[in-house]
Short mmCIF file of C-alpha atoms and ligand atoms in Angstrom, two decimals:
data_model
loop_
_atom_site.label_atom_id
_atom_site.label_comp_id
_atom_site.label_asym_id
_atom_site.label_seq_id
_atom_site.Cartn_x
_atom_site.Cartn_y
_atom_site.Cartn_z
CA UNK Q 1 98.63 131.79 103.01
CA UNK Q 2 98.14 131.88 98.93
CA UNK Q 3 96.54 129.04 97.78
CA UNK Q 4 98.74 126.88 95.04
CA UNK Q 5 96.24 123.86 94.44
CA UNK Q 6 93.07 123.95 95.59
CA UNK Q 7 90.48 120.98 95.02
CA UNK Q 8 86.93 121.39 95.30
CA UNK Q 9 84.11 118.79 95.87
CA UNK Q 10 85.48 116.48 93.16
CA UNK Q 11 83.70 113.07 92.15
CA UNK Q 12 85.88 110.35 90.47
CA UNK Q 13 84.65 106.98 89.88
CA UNK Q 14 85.84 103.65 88.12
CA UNK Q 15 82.48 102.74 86.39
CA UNK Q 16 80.29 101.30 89.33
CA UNK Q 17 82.83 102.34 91.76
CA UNK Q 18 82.80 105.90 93.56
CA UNK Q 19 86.11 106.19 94.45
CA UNK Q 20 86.18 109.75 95.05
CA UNK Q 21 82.82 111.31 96.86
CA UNK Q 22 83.42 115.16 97.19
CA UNK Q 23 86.97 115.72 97.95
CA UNK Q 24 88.04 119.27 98.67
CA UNK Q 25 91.66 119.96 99.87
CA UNK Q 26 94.00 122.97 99.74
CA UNK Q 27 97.71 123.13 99.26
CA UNK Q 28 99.00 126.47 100.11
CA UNK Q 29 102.26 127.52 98.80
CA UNK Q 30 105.10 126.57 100.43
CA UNK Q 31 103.32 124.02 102.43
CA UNK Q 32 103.85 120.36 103.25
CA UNK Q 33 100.28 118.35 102.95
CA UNK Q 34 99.96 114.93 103.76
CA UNK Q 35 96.51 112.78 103.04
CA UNK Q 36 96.64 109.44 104.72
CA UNK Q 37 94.38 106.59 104.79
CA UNK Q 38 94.14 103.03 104.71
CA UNK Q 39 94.49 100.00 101.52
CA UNK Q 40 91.61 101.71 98.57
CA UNK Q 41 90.73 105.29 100.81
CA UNK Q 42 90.90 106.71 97.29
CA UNK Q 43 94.72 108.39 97.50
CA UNK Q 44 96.12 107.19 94.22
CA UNK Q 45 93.19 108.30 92.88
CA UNK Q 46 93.18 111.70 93.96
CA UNK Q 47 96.63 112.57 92.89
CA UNK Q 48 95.96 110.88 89.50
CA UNK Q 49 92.60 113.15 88.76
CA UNK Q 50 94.40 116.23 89.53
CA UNK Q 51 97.35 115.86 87.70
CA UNK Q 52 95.33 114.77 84.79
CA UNK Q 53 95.55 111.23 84.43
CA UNK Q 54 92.42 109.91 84.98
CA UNK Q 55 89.02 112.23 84.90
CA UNK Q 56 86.91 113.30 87.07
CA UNK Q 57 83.07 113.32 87.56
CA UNK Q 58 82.32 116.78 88.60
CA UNK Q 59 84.19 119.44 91.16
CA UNK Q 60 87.30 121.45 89.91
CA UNK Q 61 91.18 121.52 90.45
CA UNK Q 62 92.60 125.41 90.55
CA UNK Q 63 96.06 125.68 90.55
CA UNK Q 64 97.71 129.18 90.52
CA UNK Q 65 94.65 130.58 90.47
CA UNK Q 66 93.64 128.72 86.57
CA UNK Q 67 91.47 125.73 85.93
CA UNK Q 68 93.43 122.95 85.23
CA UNK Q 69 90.26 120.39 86.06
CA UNK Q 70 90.21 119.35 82.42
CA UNK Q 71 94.26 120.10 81.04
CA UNK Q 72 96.11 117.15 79.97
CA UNK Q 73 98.71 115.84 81.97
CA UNK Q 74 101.37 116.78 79.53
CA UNK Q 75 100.61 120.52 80.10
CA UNK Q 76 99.73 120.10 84.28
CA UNK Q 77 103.11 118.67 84.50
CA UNK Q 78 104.40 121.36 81.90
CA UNK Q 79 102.67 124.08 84.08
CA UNK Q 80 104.87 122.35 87.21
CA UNK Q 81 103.36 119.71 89.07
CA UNK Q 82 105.28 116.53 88.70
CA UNK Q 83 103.71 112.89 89.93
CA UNK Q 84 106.20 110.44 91.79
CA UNK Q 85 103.56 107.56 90.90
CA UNK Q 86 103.35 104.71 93.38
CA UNK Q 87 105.42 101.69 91.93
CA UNK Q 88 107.91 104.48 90.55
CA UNK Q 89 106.96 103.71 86.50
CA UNK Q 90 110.56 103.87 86.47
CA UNK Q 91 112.40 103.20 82.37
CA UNK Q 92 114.52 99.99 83.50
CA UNK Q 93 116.13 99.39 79.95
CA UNK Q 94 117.15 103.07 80.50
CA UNK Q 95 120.56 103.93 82.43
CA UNK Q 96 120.04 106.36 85.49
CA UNK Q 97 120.89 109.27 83.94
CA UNK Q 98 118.94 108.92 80.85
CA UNK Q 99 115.95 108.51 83.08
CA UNK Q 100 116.79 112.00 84.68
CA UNK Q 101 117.00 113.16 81.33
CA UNK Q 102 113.37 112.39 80.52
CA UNK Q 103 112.12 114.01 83.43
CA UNK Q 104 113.57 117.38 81.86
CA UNK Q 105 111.28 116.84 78.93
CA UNK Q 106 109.44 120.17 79.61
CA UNK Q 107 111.65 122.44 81.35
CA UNK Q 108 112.17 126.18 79.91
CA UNK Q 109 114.22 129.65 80.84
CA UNK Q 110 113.22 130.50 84.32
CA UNK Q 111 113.17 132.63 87.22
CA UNK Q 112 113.93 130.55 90.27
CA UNK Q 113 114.67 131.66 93.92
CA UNK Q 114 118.33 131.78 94.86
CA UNK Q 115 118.20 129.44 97.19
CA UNK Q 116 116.10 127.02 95.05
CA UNK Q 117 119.49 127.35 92.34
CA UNK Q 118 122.72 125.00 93.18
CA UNK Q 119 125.52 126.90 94.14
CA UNK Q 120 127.77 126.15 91.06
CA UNK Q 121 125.51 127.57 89.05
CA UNK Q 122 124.93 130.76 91.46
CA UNK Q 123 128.81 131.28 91.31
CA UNK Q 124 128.90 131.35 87.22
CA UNK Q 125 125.69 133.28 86.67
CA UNK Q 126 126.75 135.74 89.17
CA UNK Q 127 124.20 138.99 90.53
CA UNK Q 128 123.80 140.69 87.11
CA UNK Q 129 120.50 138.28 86.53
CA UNK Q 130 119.10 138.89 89.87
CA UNK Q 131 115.75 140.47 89.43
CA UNK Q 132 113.20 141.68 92.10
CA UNK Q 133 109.42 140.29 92.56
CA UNK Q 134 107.94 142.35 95.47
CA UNK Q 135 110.21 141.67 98.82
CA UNK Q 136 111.47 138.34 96.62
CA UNK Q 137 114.72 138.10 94.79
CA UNK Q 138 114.72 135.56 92.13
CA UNK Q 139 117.16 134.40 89.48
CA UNK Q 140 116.62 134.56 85.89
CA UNK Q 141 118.17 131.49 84.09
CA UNK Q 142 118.42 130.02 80.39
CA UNK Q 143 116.90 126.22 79.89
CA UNK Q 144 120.66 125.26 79.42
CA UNK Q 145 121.28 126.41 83.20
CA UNK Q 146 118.07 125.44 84.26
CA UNK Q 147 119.07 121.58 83.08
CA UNK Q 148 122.56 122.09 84.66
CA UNK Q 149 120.97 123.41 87.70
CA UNK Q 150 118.34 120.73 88.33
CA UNK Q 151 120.66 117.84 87.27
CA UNK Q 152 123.00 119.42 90.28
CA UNK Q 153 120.30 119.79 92.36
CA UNK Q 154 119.83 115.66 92.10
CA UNK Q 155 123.18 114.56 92.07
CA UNK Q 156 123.77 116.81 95.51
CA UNK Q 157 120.66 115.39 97.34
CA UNK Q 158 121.23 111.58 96.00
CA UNK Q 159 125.00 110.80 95.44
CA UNK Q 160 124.40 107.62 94.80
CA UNK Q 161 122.70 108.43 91.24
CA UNK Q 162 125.83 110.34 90.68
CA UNK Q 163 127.71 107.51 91.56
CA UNK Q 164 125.56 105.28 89.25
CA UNK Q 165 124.88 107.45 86.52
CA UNK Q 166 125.63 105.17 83.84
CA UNK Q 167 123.85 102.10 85.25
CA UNK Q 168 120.61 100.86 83.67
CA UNK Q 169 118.26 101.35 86.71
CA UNK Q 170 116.99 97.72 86.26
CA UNK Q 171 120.03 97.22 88.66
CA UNK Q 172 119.09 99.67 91.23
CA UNK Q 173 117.85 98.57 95.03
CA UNK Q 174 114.09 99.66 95.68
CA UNK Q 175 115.37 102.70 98.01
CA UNK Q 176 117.78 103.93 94.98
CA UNK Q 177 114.77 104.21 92.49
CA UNK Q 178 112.61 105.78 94.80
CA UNK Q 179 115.36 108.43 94.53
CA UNK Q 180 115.52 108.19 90.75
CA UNK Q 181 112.19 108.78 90.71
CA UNK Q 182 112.37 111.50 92.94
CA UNK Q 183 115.35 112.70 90.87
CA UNK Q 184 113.04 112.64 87.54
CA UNK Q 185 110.63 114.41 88.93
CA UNK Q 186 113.07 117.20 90.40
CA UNK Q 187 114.28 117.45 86.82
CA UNK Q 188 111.24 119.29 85.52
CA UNK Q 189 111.53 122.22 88.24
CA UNK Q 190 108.16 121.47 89.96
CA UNK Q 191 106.33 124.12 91.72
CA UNK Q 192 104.81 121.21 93.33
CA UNK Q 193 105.80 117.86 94.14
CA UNK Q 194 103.27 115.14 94.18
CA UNK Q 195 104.66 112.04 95.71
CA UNK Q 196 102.25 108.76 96.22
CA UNK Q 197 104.00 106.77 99.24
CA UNK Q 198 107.35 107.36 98.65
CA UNK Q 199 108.37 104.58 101.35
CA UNK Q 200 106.73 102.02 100.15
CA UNK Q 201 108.64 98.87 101.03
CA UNK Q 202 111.41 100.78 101.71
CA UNK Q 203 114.11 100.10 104.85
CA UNK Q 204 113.86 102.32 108.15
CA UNK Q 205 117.15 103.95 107.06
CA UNK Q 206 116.27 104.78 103.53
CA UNK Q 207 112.61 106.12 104.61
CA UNK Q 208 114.41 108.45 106.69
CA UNK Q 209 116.25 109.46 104.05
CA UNK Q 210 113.78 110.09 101.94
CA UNK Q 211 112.01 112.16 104.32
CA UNK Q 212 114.40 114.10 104.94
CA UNK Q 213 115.14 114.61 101.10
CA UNK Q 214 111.24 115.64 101.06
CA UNK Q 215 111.81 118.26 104.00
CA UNK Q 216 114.91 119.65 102.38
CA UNK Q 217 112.85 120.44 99.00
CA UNK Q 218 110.51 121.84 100.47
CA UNK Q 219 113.12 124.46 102.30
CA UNK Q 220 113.95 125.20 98.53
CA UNK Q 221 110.43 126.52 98.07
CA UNK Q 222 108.50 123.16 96.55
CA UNK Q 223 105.80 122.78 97.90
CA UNK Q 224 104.76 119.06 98.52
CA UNK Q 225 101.24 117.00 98.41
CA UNK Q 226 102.19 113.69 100.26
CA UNK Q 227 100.26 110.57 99.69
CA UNK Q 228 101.86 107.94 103.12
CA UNK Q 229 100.86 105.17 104.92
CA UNK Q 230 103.61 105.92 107.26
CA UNK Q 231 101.31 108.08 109.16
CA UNK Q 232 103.15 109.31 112.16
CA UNK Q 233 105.97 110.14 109.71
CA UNK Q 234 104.42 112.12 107.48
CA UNK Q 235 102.57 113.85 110.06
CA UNK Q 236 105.93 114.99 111.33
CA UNK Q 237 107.20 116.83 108.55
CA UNK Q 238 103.60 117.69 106.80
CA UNK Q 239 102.36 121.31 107.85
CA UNK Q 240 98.70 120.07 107.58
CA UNK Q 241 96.98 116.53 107.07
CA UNK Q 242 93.77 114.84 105.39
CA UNK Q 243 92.88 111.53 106.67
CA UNK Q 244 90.71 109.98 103.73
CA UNK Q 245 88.36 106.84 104.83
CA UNK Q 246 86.14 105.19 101.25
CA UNK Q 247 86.59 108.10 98.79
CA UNK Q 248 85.68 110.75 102.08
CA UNK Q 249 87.59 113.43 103.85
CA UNK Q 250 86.91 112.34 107.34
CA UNK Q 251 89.26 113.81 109.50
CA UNK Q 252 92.01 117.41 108.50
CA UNK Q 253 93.76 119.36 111.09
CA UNK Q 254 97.28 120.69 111.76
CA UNK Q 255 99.74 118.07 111.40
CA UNK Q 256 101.17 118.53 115.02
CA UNK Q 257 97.48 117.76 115.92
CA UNK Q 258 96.35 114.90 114.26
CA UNK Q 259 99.89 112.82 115.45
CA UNK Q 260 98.85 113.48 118.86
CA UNK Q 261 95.39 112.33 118.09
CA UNK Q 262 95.17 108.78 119.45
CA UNK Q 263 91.83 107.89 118.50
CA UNK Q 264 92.54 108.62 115.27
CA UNK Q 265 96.21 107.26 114.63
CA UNK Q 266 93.82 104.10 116.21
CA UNK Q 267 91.31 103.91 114.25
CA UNK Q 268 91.96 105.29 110.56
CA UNK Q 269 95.92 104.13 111.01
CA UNK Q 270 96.40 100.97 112.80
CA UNK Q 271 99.00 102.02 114.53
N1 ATP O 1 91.55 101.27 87.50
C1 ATP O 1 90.64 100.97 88.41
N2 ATP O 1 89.51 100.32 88.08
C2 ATP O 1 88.56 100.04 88.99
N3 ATP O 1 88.65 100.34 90.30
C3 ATP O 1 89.76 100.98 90.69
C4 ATP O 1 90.81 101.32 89.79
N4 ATP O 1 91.79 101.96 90.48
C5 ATP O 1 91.37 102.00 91.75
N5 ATP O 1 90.16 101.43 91.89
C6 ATP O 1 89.36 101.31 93.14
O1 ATP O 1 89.18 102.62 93.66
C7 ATP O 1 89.34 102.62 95.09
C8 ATP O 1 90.45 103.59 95.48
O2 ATP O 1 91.69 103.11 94.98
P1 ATP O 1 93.06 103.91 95.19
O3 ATP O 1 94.09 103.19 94.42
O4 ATP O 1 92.86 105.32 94.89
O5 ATP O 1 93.28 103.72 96.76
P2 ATP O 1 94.56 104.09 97.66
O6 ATP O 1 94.05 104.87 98.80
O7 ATP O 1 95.62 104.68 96.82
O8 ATP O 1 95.00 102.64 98.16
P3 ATP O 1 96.48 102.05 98.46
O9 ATP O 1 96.83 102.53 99.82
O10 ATP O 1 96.25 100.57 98.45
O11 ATP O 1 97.40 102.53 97.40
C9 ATP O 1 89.62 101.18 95.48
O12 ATP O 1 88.41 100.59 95.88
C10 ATP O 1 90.12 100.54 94.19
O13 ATP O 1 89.82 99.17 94.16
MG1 MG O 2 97.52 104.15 96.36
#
């Protein structure tokens, strides 16, 4: 399959610290990817050097086929990679849909999939703006639609931020943030969602919403670089897995693989 991110031998480290010793990993489009790993394996860190917020040593991040090792995170997350940070970073003195709103910062005229576009939005544009890649159809629409569309797109897969659109998201539970911040991120049309333990402290219920939420996107065409704890759940919906041990691949293999793999849901899960 065609590679969408592809990481290669990177080095990151927090002066004395090496956090990251020669990381290479491979998102291919469309895919589900999970890395797991214990308390300081280095996972935050990875998703933070390749979406630009904190440098690297040495190695390279290609995504689409460009360079992006040394772009700033304003123009990775321009170019459609959006970080769900752990803790959220959520605006609290903010309502919920002014936080949305911020997550649009970037977002321009598009051509999206039709099944990636909400259908209110299919309905008004109608067929006349369908135009052909290859085998793919794809639907051209304005920034005004593509706000309208995303915004849609959140309200369908998390009611409950419809519901409390005008509440300042101080107020919200821990599971309804995790969805705002989910909802932010949705907002700039990523090409790839970067999500760093999305059920963190989070009840059974709403963790199985969540991953859910995460499968559902990725039927839209996201493709998704997962960052969980929750091992034997992310290993359920992720195509593929890295298991990362002190800043070191030590284990990758098909998802359905690795979650039968006792020894190591044993020893590198504690589970
Ligand atoms: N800003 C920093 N300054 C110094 N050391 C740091 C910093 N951030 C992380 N580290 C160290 O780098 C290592 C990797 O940290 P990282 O946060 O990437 O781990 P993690 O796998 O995300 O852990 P967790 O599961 O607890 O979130 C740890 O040893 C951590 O203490
Ligand atoms: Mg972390």
């Amino acid at each position: 399959m065609e590679s969408l991110l592809k990481v290669n031998d990177l080095y990151v480290s927090y002066g004395p610290i090496k956090a990251l010793r020669g990381i290479s990993i491979e998102v291919p489009k469309g895919s589900i990817i999970a890395i797991l790993g214990s308390n300081g394996a280095g996972k935050s860190t990875l998703l933070k050097s390749l979406t630009g917020l904190i440098p690297s040593e040495s190695g390279t991040v290609h995504y689409q086929g460009r360079d992006i090792t040394k772009s700033s995170v304003e123009r990775i997350t321009a170019d459609g990679i959006s970080h769900v940070p752990e803790g959220r970073e959520i605006f609290n003195d903010l309502t919920v849909y002014e936080n949305l709103k911020i997550g649009a910062f970037t977002i321009k005229a598009t051509s999206l999939p039709p099944e990636a576009v909400h259908a209110s939005i299919r309905k008004r544009v109608g067929s006349s703006r369908i135009t052909k890649h290859g085998d793919d159809e794809q639907l051209r629409l304005n920034k005004h639609e593509v706000y309208e569309n995303n915004l849609a797109r959140v309200y369908e897969l998390f009611p409950v931020l419809k519901e409390r659109t005008n509440q300042l998201a101080s107020t919200l539970s821990g599971g309804e943030m995790q969805m705002l911040a989910i909802g932010r991120a949705l907002m700039g049309t990523p090409t790839l969602l970067v999500l760093d333990e999305p059920s963190l402290g989070l009840a059974p219920l709403i963790v199985k919403r969540i991953f859910e939420v995460i499968k559902q996107l990725n039927g839209y065409g996201i493709s998704v670089l997962l960052v969980e704890q929750n091992a034997l759940q992310a290993l359920k919906i992720a195509d593929y897995a890295y298991v990362l041990q002190v800043g070191e691949i030590v284990k990758k293999g098909v998802a359905k693989v690795l979650a039968n793999d006792r020894e190591l849901i044993e020893a590198y899960l504690g589970k």
